[in-house]
Short mmCIF file of C-alpha atoms in Angstrom, two decimals:
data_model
loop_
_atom_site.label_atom_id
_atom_site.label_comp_id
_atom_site.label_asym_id
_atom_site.label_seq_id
_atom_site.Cartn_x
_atom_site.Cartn_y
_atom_site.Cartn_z
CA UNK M 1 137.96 4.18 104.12
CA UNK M 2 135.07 1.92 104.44
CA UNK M 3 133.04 1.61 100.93
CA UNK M 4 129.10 1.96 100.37
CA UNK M 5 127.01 -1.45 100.00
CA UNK M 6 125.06 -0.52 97.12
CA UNK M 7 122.54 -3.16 98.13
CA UNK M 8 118.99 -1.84 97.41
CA UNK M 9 117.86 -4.98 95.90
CA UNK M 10 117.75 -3.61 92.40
CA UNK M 11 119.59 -1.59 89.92
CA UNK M 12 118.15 2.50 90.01
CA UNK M 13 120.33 3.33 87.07
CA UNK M 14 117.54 3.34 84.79
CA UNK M 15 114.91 4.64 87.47
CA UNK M 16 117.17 7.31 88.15
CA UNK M 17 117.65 8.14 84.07
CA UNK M 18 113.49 8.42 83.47
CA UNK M 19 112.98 9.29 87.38
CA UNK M 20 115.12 12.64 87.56
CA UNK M 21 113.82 14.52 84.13
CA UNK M 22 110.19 13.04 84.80
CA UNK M 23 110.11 15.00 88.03
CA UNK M 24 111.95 17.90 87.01
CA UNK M 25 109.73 18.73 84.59
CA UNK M 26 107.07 18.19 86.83
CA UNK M 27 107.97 20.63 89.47
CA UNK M 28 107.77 23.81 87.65
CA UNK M 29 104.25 22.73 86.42
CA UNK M 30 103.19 21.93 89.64
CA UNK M 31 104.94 24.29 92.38
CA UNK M 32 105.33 27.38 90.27
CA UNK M 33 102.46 27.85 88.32
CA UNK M 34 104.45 27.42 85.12
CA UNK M 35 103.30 26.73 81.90
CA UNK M 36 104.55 25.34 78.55
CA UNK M 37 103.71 29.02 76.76
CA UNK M 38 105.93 31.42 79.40
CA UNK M 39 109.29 32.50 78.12
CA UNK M 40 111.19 31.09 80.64
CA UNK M 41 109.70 27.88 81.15
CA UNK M 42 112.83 25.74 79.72
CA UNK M 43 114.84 27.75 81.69
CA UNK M 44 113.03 27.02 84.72
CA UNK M 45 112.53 23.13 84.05
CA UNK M 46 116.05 22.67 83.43
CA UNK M 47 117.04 24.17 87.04
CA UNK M 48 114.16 21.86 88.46
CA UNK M 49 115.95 19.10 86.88
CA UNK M 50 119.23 20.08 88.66
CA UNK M 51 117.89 21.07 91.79
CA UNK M 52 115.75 17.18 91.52
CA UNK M 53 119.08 15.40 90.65
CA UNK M 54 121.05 16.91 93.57
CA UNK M 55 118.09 16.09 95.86
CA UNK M 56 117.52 12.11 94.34
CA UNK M 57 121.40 11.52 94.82
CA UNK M 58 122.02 13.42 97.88
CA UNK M 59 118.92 11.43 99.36
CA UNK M 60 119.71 7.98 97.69
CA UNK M 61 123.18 8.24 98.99
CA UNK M 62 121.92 8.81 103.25
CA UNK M 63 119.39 5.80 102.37
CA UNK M 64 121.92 3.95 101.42
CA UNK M 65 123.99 4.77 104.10
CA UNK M 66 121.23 4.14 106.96
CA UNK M 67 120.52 0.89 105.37
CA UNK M 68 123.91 -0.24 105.88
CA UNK M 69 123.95 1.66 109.54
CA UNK M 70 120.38 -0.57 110.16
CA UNK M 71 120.22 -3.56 107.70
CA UNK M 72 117.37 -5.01 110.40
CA UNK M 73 113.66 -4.60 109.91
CA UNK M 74 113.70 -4.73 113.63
CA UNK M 75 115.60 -1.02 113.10
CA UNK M 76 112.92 0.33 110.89
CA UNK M 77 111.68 2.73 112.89
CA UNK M 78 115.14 4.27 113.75
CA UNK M 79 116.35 4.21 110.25
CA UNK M 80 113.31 5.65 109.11
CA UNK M 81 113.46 8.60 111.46
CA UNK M 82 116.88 9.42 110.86
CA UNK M 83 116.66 9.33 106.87
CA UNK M 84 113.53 11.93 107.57
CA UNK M 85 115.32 14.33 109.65
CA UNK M 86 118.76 13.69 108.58
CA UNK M 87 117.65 14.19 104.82
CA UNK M 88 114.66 16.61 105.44
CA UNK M 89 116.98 19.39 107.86
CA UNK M 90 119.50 18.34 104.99
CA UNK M 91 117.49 19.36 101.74
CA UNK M 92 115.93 22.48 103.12
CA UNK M 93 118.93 23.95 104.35
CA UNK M 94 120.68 23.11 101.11
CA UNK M 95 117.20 24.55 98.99
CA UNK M 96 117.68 28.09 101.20
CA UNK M 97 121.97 28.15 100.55
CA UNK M 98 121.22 27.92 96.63
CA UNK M 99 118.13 29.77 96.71
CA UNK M 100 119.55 32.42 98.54
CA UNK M 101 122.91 32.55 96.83
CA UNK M 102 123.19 31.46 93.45
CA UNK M 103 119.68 31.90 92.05
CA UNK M 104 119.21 35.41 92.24
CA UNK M 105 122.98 35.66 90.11
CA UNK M 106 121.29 33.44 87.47
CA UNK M 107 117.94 35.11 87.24
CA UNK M 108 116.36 31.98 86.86
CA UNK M 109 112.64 32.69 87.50
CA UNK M 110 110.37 35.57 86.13
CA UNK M 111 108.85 35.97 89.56
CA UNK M 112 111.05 34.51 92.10
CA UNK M 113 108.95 32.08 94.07
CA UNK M 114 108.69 32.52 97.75
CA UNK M 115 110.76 30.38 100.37
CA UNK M 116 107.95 28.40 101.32
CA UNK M 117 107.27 27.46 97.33
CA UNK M 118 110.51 26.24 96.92
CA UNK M 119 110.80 24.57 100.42
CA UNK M 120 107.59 22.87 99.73
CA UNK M 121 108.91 21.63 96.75
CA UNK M 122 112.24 20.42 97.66
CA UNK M 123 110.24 18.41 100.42
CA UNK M 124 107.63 16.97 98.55
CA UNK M 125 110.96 15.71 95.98
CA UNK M 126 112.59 14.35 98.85
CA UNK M 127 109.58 12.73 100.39
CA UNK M 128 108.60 11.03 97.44
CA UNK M 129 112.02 9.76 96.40
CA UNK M 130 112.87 8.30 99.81
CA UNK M 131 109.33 6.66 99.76
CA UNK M 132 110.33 5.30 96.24
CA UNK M 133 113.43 3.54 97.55
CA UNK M 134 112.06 2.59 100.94
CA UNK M 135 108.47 0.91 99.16
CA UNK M 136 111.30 -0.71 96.83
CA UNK M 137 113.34 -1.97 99.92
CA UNK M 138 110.20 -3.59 101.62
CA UNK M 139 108.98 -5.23 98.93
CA UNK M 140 112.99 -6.47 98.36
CA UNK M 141 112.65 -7.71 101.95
CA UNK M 142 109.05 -9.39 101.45
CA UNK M 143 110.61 -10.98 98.58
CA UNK M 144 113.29 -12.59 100.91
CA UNK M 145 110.94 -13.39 103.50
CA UNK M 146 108.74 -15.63 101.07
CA UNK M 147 112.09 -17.64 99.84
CA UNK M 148 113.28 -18.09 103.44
CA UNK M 149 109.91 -19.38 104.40
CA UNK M 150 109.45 -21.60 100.96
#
């Protein structure tokens, strides 16, 4: 069984330990109209915090993966491509299963937000957390440029 390189140039523990609850609580306050006052606010927060740590990890973990697949800047147009539709066809499907399936068991939301509201969302999580690691990666890589040219 071949083993994940877990080189992204830095250590996410602690961006992933502010990064997760920071955009879970987000979300909610963004996406659904929420607001501190409504009664199920905390509620809905702390299944934006789940539904943002699936989506960081499951994402992190194909970055990772399509790093390792194409480790060459001369590949980033092909590894950028496939982490977008790989990750993007990925999350949404994912988004509809729970959305579809468990949410409506849990009675999470007051007003249960469309499929577009929670599509949207899911994207715009995934979006910016690949753009996190990938601005992270390039500057990594501009880093090593500079010593290999010094």
């Amino acid at each position: 069984m071949a083993t994940l390189n877990l080189n992204l140039g830095f250590k996410d523990f602690y961006f992933r330990l502010i990064g997760i609850p920071l955009v879970g609580l987000a979300i909610p306050l963004i996406f659904f109209n929420s607001t501190f006052n409504t009664p199920l606010y905390w509620n809905n927060t702390l299944f934006s915090i789940f539904y943002t740590a699936l989506y960081w990890h499951i994402c992190r973990y194909f970055i990772l993966k399509f790093n390792n697949w194409f480790p060459y800047l001369t590949d980033n147009k092909k590894r950028l491509a496939y982490i977008f539709l790989f990750c993007s066809l990925l999350i949404i499907g994912l988004c509809d299963i729970i959305h579809f399936f468990l949410e409506p068991y849990l009675k999470v939301y007051q007003q249960t937000p469309g499929f577009f509201q929670i599509n949207a969302a899911s994207f715009v999580t995934f979006v910016g957390v690949a753009s996190m690691y990938e601005a992270m990666r390039f500057f990594d890589l501009w880093k090593q440029a500079i010593v290999e040219k010094e």
